[in-house]
Amino acid sequence: MTLSQVDMNKCCIDDTSLRDGVQMPGIRAPGPEERLEIARLLSKIGIERIEMFGTWYEIDRKSATLILESEIPDKTRVAIWVRANKADIDDALKLPNIKEVGISHPISDIHLKYKLDIDRETAFNRISNVIQYARDHGLRVFYHGEDCTRADWNFELKIIKMLEELKVNTYRVCDTVGVGSVHHECETVPLSRSIPDKIEYLNNNFSLTFEFHGHDDLGNAVSNTMIALNHGCKWASTTMLGMGERSGNAETEKVIMNLKYHHGVEKYHLKFLKDVCDKISGSMEINVPTNKAIVGVNAFTHQSGIHTAGIIQHPETYEPFPPESVGNKRRLLVGPYSGKKVIIHKIKELVPDIDERDSRVKNLVNYIQKHLFGSGIRKSALTEDEFKEKARKFAII
């Protein structure tokens, strides 16, 4: 499959916020009702599959039961993450309306030797036996090749051939420690680690579908995910806010916006993106960086003179898409390096009919630019209430 043959509208999102996301160090584990609400919001966005825990702890079983018995599976596939052992499959089968499991097992020698203390043959037999067991019990299966970007290429191909023979639906390419590269195969980038070449090879030589799960250890999770989709991956495994182990995963919201902005994919309901991020950050007590793309409070906040002047004249000068389209909002601040135009704009928000030539306006502009910030008395932007207080001081309101 070549780039020109890829229909990006057929790409799908497999959000794993309720699996990889809830493993994020230091967060508060959300309760069953909170997970249900998060799943509902993900479904409202149009996410095609939600992956979650369902067999480990009582909270996982309660959460999975709530979600599987809700209206969500009517619109969004729900998959339960399990390890490659029959006990996990048996536990998953106890859940109501269970149809799909994601079976995870490492295939890199590093993991096989140091984590599991087994050889490749043992791993191969374990994986194939558990997959056959799940299939015999009527489950749809997608398999996670954990750490496959550091695996032996020939062993990985042997695994994938077995998956095809067992009629597994999807093979998840897991860039577990984020070492995958957007570059093509070369002396320093082997085929197993070259995301574009790897995905293209797999698509051209196997009939099952492929999914990419990228971690952000080198900061490349989103770019690797997008290039995987560009080269024929049907599924992108992502998390809201990029939450997850260590440096996290590719952000669901970023992948969706890249699909829309660069590929014209219109099927997702973008206005719910910030809602679900706010719900997750609140229920899991995650501090969202102010400059987080798309959903951060500063994603559409402007303060410097040049930028605010452009935004006031025509928002597209410094915004690639309207904040309202993703559930966010625009903010104009007055602070260091703010220009006259934004100060007058903020005054007119308070008093729309005031003439900008009014001496009170000129005096307030001069006070803010030269005295307050120019002299270094104030080093941070004014809050809305503080700006109003300054306007009162100069008898504007």
Tab-separated table of C-alpha atoms in Angstrom:
chain	number	residue	atom	x	y	z
A	1	MET	CA	0.000	0.000	0.000
A	2	THR	CA	1.336	3.424	-0.955
A	3	LEU	CA	0.554	6.804	0.580
A	4	SER	CA	-1.706	7.703	-2.348
A	5	GLN	CA	-3.826	4.602	-1.671
A	6	VAL	CA	-4.491	5.368	1.998
A	7	ASP	CA	-7.988	6.679	2.757
A	8	MET	CA	-7.522	8.548	6.024
A	9	ASN	CA	-11.295	8.710	6.524
A	10	LYS	CA	-11.161	4.986	7.238
A	11	CYS	CA	-8.665	5.427	10.071
A	12	CYS	CA	-10.072	4.725	13.532
A	13	ILE	CA	-9.226	5.763	17.085
A	14	ASP	CA	-8.776	3.186	19.841
A	15	ASP	CA	-8.699	5.309	22.983
A	16	THR	CA	-6.907	3.653	25.887
A	17	SER	CA	-7.344	6.388	28.502
A	18	LEU	CA	-9.175	3.875	30.715
A	19	ARG	CA	-6.331	1.362	30.423
A	20	ASP	CA	-2.917	2.863	29.698
A	21	GLY	CA	-4.136	6.245	30.909
A	22	VAL	CA	-5.166	5.111	34.373
A	23	GLN	CA	-1.706	3.565	34.805
A	24	MET	CA	-0.202	7.058	34.809
A	25	PRO	CA	2.017	7.451	37.891
A	26	GLY	CA	0.666	9.646	40.668
A	27	ILE	CA	-2.898	10.135	39.437
A	28	ARG	CA	-6.095	9.463	41.353
A	29	ALA	CA	-7.820	6.304	40.120
A	30	PRO	CA	-11.305	7.304	38.918
A	31	GLY	CA	-14.321	5.444	40.280
A	32	PRO	CA	-16.710	3.321	38.183
A	33	GLU	CA	-19.245	6.135	37.658
A	34	GLU	CA	-16.453	8.507	36.626
A	35	ARG	CA	-15.113	5.977	34.131
A	36	LEU	CA	-18.608	5.548	32.740
A	37	GLU	CA	-18.909	9.312	32.218
A	38	ILE	CA	-15.483	9.431	30.536
A	39	ALA	CA	-16.498	6.555	28.257
A	40	ARG	CA	-19.738	8.357	27.370
A	41	LEU	CA	-17.825	11.491	26.408
A	42	LEU	CA	-15.371	9.468	24.310
A	43	SER	CA	-18.316	7.866	22.560
A	44	LYS	CA	-19.880	11.302	21.933
A	45	ILE	CA	-16.671	12.390	20.213
A	46	GLY	CA	-17.052	9.420	17.880
A	47	ILE	CA	-14.185	7.276	19.152
A	48	GLU	CA	-14.513	3.892	17.452
A	49	ARG	CA	-13.127	1.724	20.257
A	50	ILE	CA	-12.496	2.169	23.978
A	51	GLU	CA	-9.929	-0.076	25.632
A	52	MET	CA	-10.134	-0.577	29.384
A	53	PHE	CA	-9.152	-2.749	32.304
A	54	GLY	CA	-11.815	-5.192	33.432
A	55	THR	CA	-10.254	-8.174	35.142
A	56	TRP	CA	-7.621	-7.037	37.647
A	57	TYR	CA	-9.373	-5.318	40.549
A	58	GLU	CA	-12.932	-5.005	41.776
A	59	ILE	CA	-13.012	-1.373	40.616
A	60	ASP	CA	-12.039	-2.539	37.110
A	61	ARG	CA	-14.754	-5.203	37.049
A	62	LYS	CA	-17.398	-2.760	38.297
A	63	SER	CA	-16.330	-0.129	35.767
A	64	ALA	CA	-16.292	-2.576	32.865
A	65	THR	CA	-19.687	-3.961	33.874
A	66	LEU	CA	-21.216	-0.471	34.026
A	67	ILE	CA	-19.848	0.448	30.607
A	68	LEU	CA	-20.646	-2.880	28.911
A	69	GLU	CA	-24.234	-2.759	30.240
A	70	SER	CA	-24.717	0.872	29.158
A	71	GLU	CA	-25.723	2.245	25.779
A	72	ILE	CA	-22.064	2.829	24.862
A	73	PRO	CA	-21.384	-0.533	23.114
A	74	ASP	CA	-24.246	0.236	20.711
A	75	LYS	CA	-22.108	3.039	19.239
A	76	THR	CA	-18.542	2.358	20.333
A	77	ARG	CA	-16.691	-0.941	20.571
A	78	VAL	CA	-15.430	-1.730	24.082
A	79	ALA	CA	-12.403	-3.993	24.458
A	80	ILE	CA	-11.000	-5.461	27.659
A	81	TRP	CA	-7.208	-5.540	28.032
A	82	VAL	CA	-5.854	-8.901	29.191
A	83	ARG	CA	-2.529	-10.622	29.622
A	84	ALA	CA	-1.636	-13.692	27.580
A	85	ASN	CA	-2.989	-16.247	30.015
A	86	LYS	CA	-6.184	-18.265	30.099
A	87	ALA	CA	-7.134	-17.043	33.575
A	88	ASP	CA	-7.439	-13.481	32.262
A	89	ILE	CA	-9.599	-14.709	29.376
A	90	ASP	CA	-11.835	-16.597	31.827
A	91	ASP	CA	-12.204	-13.466	33.962
A	92	ALA	CA	-13.061	-11.388	30.892
A	93	LEU	CA	-15.711	-13.915	29.858
A	94	LYS	CA	-17.496	-13.304	33.173
A	95	LEU	CA	-18.201	-9.710	32.135
A	96	PRO	CA	-21.598	-8.949	30.560
A	97	ASN	CA	-21.819	-8.444	26.807
A	98	ILE	CA	-18.079	-9.014	26.361
A	99	LYS	CA	-17.154	-9.319	22.698
A	100	GLU	CA	-13.555	-8.202	22.334
A	101	VAL	CA	-10.236	-8.519	24.134
A	102	GLY	CA	-6.817	-7.032	23.540
A	103	ILE	CA	-4.208	-9.637	24.432
A	104	SER	CA	-0.822	-8.223	25.383
A	105	HIS	CA	2.494	-10.066	25.473
A	106	PRO	CA	6.033	-8.796	24.832
A	107	ILE	CA	8.040	-10.044	21.879
A	108	SER	CA	11.383	-8.262	22.297
A	109	ASP	CA	14.299	-10.280	23.643
A	110	ILE	CA	14.839	-7.609	26.307
A	111	HIS	CA	11.385	-8.260	27.759
A	112	LEU	CA	11.405	-12.004	27.231
A	113	LYS	CA	14.746	-12.422	28.996
A	114	TYR	CA	14.688	-9.843	31.765
A	115	LYS	CA	10.979	-9.522	32.527
A	116	LEU	CA	9.605	-12.999	31.862
A	117	ASP	CA	12.725	-15.205	31.787
A	118	ILE	CA	11.476	-17.202	28.797
A	119	ASP	CA	12.742	-17.860	25.275
A	120	ARG	CA	11.099	-17.028	21.962
A	121	GLU	CA	9.620	-20.496	21.483
A	122	THR	CA	7.919	-20.394	24.871
A	123	ALA	CA	6.569	-16.920	24.127
A	124	PHE	CA	5.295	-18.016	20.716
A	125	ASN	CA	3.473	-21.031	22.136
A	126	ARG	CA	2.010	-19.033	25.017
A	127	ILE	CA	0.681	-16.333	22.689
A	128	SER	CA	-0.778	-18.759	20.145
A	129	ASN	CA	-2.433	-20.955	22.798
A	130	VAL	CA	-4.126	-18.044	24.551
A	131	ILE	CA	-5.301	-16.496	21.299
A	132	GLN	CA	-6.750	-19.821	20.188
A	133	TYR	CA	-8.477	-20.138	23.565
A	134	ALA	CA	-10.027	-16.678	23.239
A	135	ARG	CA	-11.131	-17.352	19.670
A	136	ASP	CA	-12.640	-20.715	20.700
A	137	HIS	CA	-14.755	-18.816	23.222
A	138	GLY	CA	-16.122	-16.499	20.555
A	139	LEU	CA	-14.090	-13.404	21.347
A	140	ARG	CA	-12.837	-10.920	18.805
A	141	VAL	CA	-9.095	-10.586	19.371
A	142	PHE	CA	-6.504	-7.940	18.714
A	143	TYR	CA	-2.980	-8.708	19.812
A	144	HIS	CA	-0.476	-6.239	21.277
A	145	GLY	CA	3.123	-6.944	20.263
A	146	GLU	CA	4.667	-5.252	23.276
A	147	ASP	CA	8.044	-3.618	22.600
A	148	CYS	CA	8.002	-4.764	18.977
A	149	THR	CA	10.104	-1.796	17.832
A	150	ARG	CA	12.989	-3.438	19.707
A	151	ALA	CA	12.100	-7.000	18.719
A	152	ASP	CA	13.864	-9.332	16.315
A	153	TRP	CA	12.236	-8.643	12.953
A	154	ASN	CA	12.038	-12.279	11.833
A	155	PHE	CA	10.484	-13.331	15.141
A	156	GLU	CA	7.915	-10.563	14.852
A	157	LEU	CA	7.020	-11.717	11.338
A	158	LYS	CA	6.605	-15.267	12.654
A	159	ILE	CA	4.208	-13.946	15.310
A	160	ILE	CA	2.184	-11.985	12.754
A	161	LYS	CA	1.944	-14.985	10.422
A	162	MET	CA	0.548	-16.999	13.333
A	163	LEU	CA	-1.961	-14.226	14.090
A	164	GLU	CA	-3.146	-14.310	10.501
A	165	GLU	CA	-3.588	-18.089	10.608
A	166	LEU	CA	-5.613	-17.804	13.831
A	167	LYS	CA	-7.798	-15.100	12.244
A	168	VAL	CA	-6.860	-12.389	14.724
A	169	ASN	CA	-8.504	-9.133	13.684
A	170	THR	CA	-5.700	-6.668	14.396
A	171	TYR	CA	-2.016	-6.600	15.281
A	172	ARG	CA	-1.030	-3.677	17.472
A	173	VAL	CA	2.444	-2.356	16.734
A	174	CYS	CA	3.573	-1.274	20.205
A	175	ASP	CA	6.355	1.293	20.358
A	176	THR	CA	6.563	0.629	24.069
A	177	VAL	CA	9.505	2.882	24.939
A	178	GLY	CA	8.991	5.422	22.153
A	179	VAL	CA	12.056	4.565	20.045
A	180	GLY	CA	10.162	4.283	16.760
A	181	SER	CA	11.336	6.607	14.007
A	182	VAL	CA	9.567	8.491	11.240
A	183	HIS	CA	12.664	7.932	9.100
A	184	HIS	CA	13.079	5.164	6.577
A	185	GLU	CA	15.193	2.094	7.107
A	186	CYS	CA	18.925	2.808	7.112
A	187	GLU	CA	22.053	1.784	8.979
A	188	THR	CA	20.949	3.503	12.179
A	189	VAL	CA	17.196	2.834	11.836
A	190	PRO	CA	16.415	-0.888	11.428
A	191	LEU	CA	13.187	-1.951	9.739
A	192	SER	CA	11.607	-3.024	13.035
A	193	ARG	CA	12.029	0.547	14.306
A	194	SER	CA	11.203	2.471	11.112
A	195	ILE	CA	7.493	3.158	11.483
A	196	PRO	CA	6.744	4.043	7.830
A	197	ASP	CA	8.692	1.123	6.364
A	198	LYS	CA	7.444	-1.334	8.959
A	199	ILE	CA	3.767	-0.473	8.519
A	200	GLU	CA	4.042	-0.425	4.741
A	201	TYR	CA	5.748	-3.837	4.709
A	202	LEU	CA	3.147	-5.371	7.013
A	203	ASN	CA	0.254	-4.000	4.968
A	204	ASN	CA	1.730	-5.293	1.746
A	205	ASN	CA	2.419	-8.784	3.088
A	206	PHE	CA	-0.407	-9.606	5.509
A	207	SER	CA	-4.193	-9.434	5.345
A	208	LEU	CA	-5.029	-8.502	8.947
A	209	THR	CA	-5.412	-4.877	10.001
A	210	PHE	CA	-2.793	-2.960	11.966
A	211	GLU	CA	-2.834	-0.540	14.861
A	212	PHE	CA	-0.093	1.730	16.180
A	213	HIS	CA	0.460	2.395	19.884
A	214	GLY	CA	3.154	5.020	20.389
A	215	HIS	CA	4.789	6.188	23.585
A	216	ASP	CA	6.301	9.642	23.934
A	217	ASP	CA	9.693	8.948	25.537
A	218	LEU	CA	11.467	10.816	22.718
A	219	GLY	CA	8.577	13.208	22.079
A	220	ASN	CA	7.535	11.505	18.835
A	221	ALA	CA	4.309	9.709	19.758
A	222	VAL	CA	1.981	11.886	17.673
A	223	SER	CA	4.285	12.132	14.646
A	224	ASN	CA	4.884	8.373	14.718
A	225	THR	CA	1.147	7.746	15.010
A	226	MET	CA	0.343	10.010	12.085
A	227	ILE	CA	3.005	8.468	9.851
A	228	ALA	CA	1.722	5.009	10.786
A	229	LEU	CA	-1.765	6.041	9.670
A	230	ASN	CA	-0.330	7.611	6.524
A	231	HIS	CA	1.326	4.318	5.636
A	232	GLY	CA	-1.709	2.124	6.109
A	233	CYS	CA	-2.436	1.570	9.807
A	234	LYS	CA	-6.191	1.459	10.292
A	235	TRP	CA	-6.121	2.064	14.045
A	236	ALA	CA	-4.394	4.612	16.261
A	237	SER	CA	-4.090	3.727	19.947
A	238	THR	CA	-4.121	6.994	21.902
A	239	THR	CA	-5.039	8.603	25.222
A	240	MET	CA	-6.671	11.899	26.060
A	241	LEU	CA	-4.042	14.411	27.215
A	242	GLY	CA	-1.389	11.815	26.308
A	243	MET	CA	-1.745	10.306	29.774
A	244	GLY	CA	0.016	7.030	30.463
A	245	GLU	CA	3.193	5.436	31.751
A	246	ARG	CA	6.317	7.630	32.010
A	247	SER	CA	6.058	10.312	29.301
A	248	GLY	CA	2.685	9.056	28.159
A	249	ASN	CA	1.182	8.311	24.766
A	250	ALA	CA	0.026	10.078	21.638
A	251	GLU	CA	-2.796	12.455	22.558
A	252	THR	CA	-6.193	11.481	21.187
A	253	GLU	CA	-7.104	15.134	20.686
A	254	LYS	CA	-3.926	15.852	18.694
A	255	VAL	CA	-4.346	12.842	16.410
A	256	ILE	CA	-7.981	13.748	15.753
A	257	MET	CA	-7.105	17.369	14.952
A	258	ASN	CA	-4.265	16.286	12.663
A	259	LEU	CA	-6.694	14.009	10.839
A	260	LYS	CA	-9.093	16.916	10.378
A	261	TYR	CA	-6.630	19.698	9.620
A	262	HIS	CA	-4.272	17.818	7.292
A	263	HIS	CA	-6.538	15.118	5.863
A	264	GLY	CA	-10.050	16.567	5.942
A	265	VAL	CA	-11.450	13.887	8.262
A	266	GLU	CA	-14.760	15.284	9.525
A	267	LYS	CA	-16.318	12.341	11.373
A	268	TYR	CA	-15.325	13.306	14.927
A	269	HIS	CA	-17.335	15.702	17.113
A	270	LEU	CA	-14.568	18.089	18.082
A	271	LYS	CA	-16.613	20.286	20.404
A	272	PHE	CA	-16.424	17.583	23.094
A	273	LEU	CA	-12.615	17.356	23.116
A	274	LYS	CA	-12.109	19.850	25.924
A	275	ASP	CA	-15.062	18.468	27.886
A	276	VAL	CA	-13.546	15.005	28.109
A	277	CYS	CA	-10.099	16.413	28.917
A	278	ASP	CA	-11.602	18.538	31.692
A	279	LYS	CA	-13.484	15.515	33.039
A	280	ILE	CA	-10.331	13.397	33.022
A	281	SER	CA	-8.131	16.074	34.569
A	282	GLY	CA	-10.696	16.651	37.304
A	283	SER	CA	-11.503	13.048	38.167
A	284	MET	CA	-7.889	11.858	37.957
A	285	GLU	CA	-6.370	15.026	39.457
A	286	ILE	CA	-4.084	15.652	36.492
A	287	ASN	CA	-2.566	19.112	36.111
A	288	VAL	CA	-2.944	20.014	32.442
A	289	PRO	CA	-0.075	22.235	31.233
A	290	THR	CA	-1.425	25.682	30.405
A	291	ASN	CA	0.201	25.520	26.963
A	292	LYS	CA	-1.205	22.076	26.112
A	293	ALA	CA	-2.203	22.115	22.454
A	294	ILE	CA	-5.916	22.271	21.626
A	295	VAL	CA	-7.295	21.905	25.173
A	296	GLY	CA	-4.911	23.888	27.399
A	297	VAL	CA	-6.071	27.198	28.857
A	298	ASN	CA	-3.347	28.991	26.869
A	299	ALA	CA	-4.013	27.183	23.579
A	300	PHE	CA	-5.998	30.236	22.432
A	301	THR	CA	-4.637	32.845	24.854
A	302	HIS	CA	-2.783	35.861	23.460
A	303	GLN	CA	-0.850	38.594	25.256
A	304	SER	CA	1.984	40.100	23.200
A	305	GLY	CA	1.322	43.207	21.152
A	306	ILE	CA	1.877	41.750	17.683
A	307	HIS	CA	-0.199	38.642	18.341
A	308	THR	CA	-3.125	40.363	20.026
A	309	ALA	CA	-3.272	42.980	17.274
A	310	GLY	CA	-3.489	40.212	14.690
A	311	ILE	CA	-6.146	38.306	16.609
A	312	ILE	CA	-8.291	41.422	17.074
A	313	GLN	CA	-8.135	42.152	13.349
A	314	HIS	CA	-8.544	38.567	12.118
A	315	PRO	CA	-8.273	35.531	14.458
A	316	GLU	CA	-6.903	33.259	11.744
A	317	THR	CA	-3.643	35.225	11.814
A	318	TYR	CA	-2.564	33.341	14.939
A	319	GLU	CA	-5.118	30.530	15.301
A	320	PRO	CA	-5.270	27.528	12.944
A	321	PHE	CA	-8.885	26.821	13.891
A	322	PRO	CA	-11.529	28.509	16.092
A	323	PRO	CA	-11.317	27.674	19.805
A	324	GLU	CA	-15.069	27.054	19.927
A	325	SER	CA	-14.682	24.177	17.456
A	326	VAL	CA	-12.874	22.111	20.112
A	327	GLY	CA	-14.822	23.380	23.120
A	328	ASN	CA	-12.148	25.874	24.168
A	329	LYS	CA	-12.295	29.678	24.278
A	330	ARG	CA	-10.130	32.640	23.338
A	331	ARG	CA	-8.566	34.914	25.949
A	332	LEU	CA	-6.751	38.206	25.446
A	333	LEU	CA	-4.495	39.242	28.308
A	334	VAL	CA	-2.819	42.509	29.220
A	335	GLY	CA	0.689	41.939	30.510
A	336	PRO	CA	4.369	42.509	29.707
A	337	TYR	CA	4.870	43.167	25.981
A	338	SER	CA	1.154	43.847	25.409
A	339	GLY	CA	0.429	46.586	22.905
A	340	LYS	CA	-1.871	49.583	22.883
A	341	LYS	CA	-4.416	47.804	20.691
A	342	VAL	CA	-5.242	45.043	23.169
A	343	ILE	CA	-5.490	47.477	26.087
A	344	ILE	CA	-7.995	49.586	24.160
A	345	HIS	CA	-9.808	46.396	23.113
A	346	LYS	CA	-10.149	45.356	26.753
A	347	ILE	CA	-11.404	48.836	27.675
A	348	LYS	CA	-14.034	48.657	24.925
A	349	GLU	CA	-15.185	45.287	26.259
A	350	LEU	CA	-16.067	47.176	29.449
A	351	VAL	CA	-17.331	50.376	27.796
A	352	PRO	CA	-18.169	49.675	24.123
A	353	ASP	CA	-19.005	53.292	23.220
A	354	ILE	CA	-15.925	54.952	24.678
A	355	ASP	CA	-13.779	56.962	22.258
A	356	GLU	CA	-10.211	55.659	22.181
A	357	ARG	CA	-9.062	59.315	21.934
A	358	ASP	CA	-10.601	59.939	25.366
A	359	SER	CA	-7.925	61.194	27.771
A	360	ARG	CA	-8.911	58.547	30.310
A	361	VAL	CA	-8.126	55.826	27.767
A	362	LYS	CA	-4.804	57.423	26.881
A	363	ASN	CA	-3.889	57.774	30.532
A	364	LEU	CA	-4.708	54.148	31.329
A	365	VAL	CA	-2.750	52.890	28.308
A	366	ASN	CA	0.228	55.018	29.314
A	367	TYR	CA	-0.019	53.868	32.942
A	368	ILE	CA	-0.140	50.175	32.019
A	369	GLN	CA	2.580	50.225	29.382
A	370	LYS	CA	5.091	52.621	30.883
A	371	HIS	CA	4.507	52.585	34.616
A	372	LEU	CA	3.081	49.182	35.498
A	373	PHE	CA	5.009	46.939	33.115
A	374	GLY	CA	7.646	49.205	31.620
A	375	SER	CA	9.198	49.951	35.004
A	376	GLY	CA	9.001	46.341	36.130
A	377	ILE	CA	6.584	47.039	38.997
A	378	ARG	CA	4.306	44.303	37.639
A	379	LYS	CA	5.755	41.172	36.027
A	380	SER	CA	2.668	39.064	35.291
A	381	ALA	CA	-0.504	39.665	33.306
A	382	LEU	CA	-3.455	41.411	34.902
A	383	THR	CA	-6.467	39.323	35.818
A	384	GLU	CA	-9.875	40.439	34.590
A	385	ASP	CA	-10.720	41.819	38.021
A	386	GLU	CA	-7.399	43.664	38.244
A	387	PHE	CA	-7.938	45.247	34.833
A	388	LYS	CA	-11.391	46.422	35.921
A	389	GLU	CA	-9.865	47.891	39.074
A	390	LYS	CA	-7.384	49.883	36.952
A	391	ALA	CA	-10.246	51.053	34.726
A	392	ARG	CA	-12.110	52.293	37.814
A	393	LYS	CA	-8.979	54.049	39.037
A	394	PHE	CA	-8.970	56.076	35.810
A	395	ALA	CA	-12.761	56.697	35.987
A	396	ILE	CA	-13.469	54.615	32.875
A	397	ILE	CA	-16.108	52.509	34.631
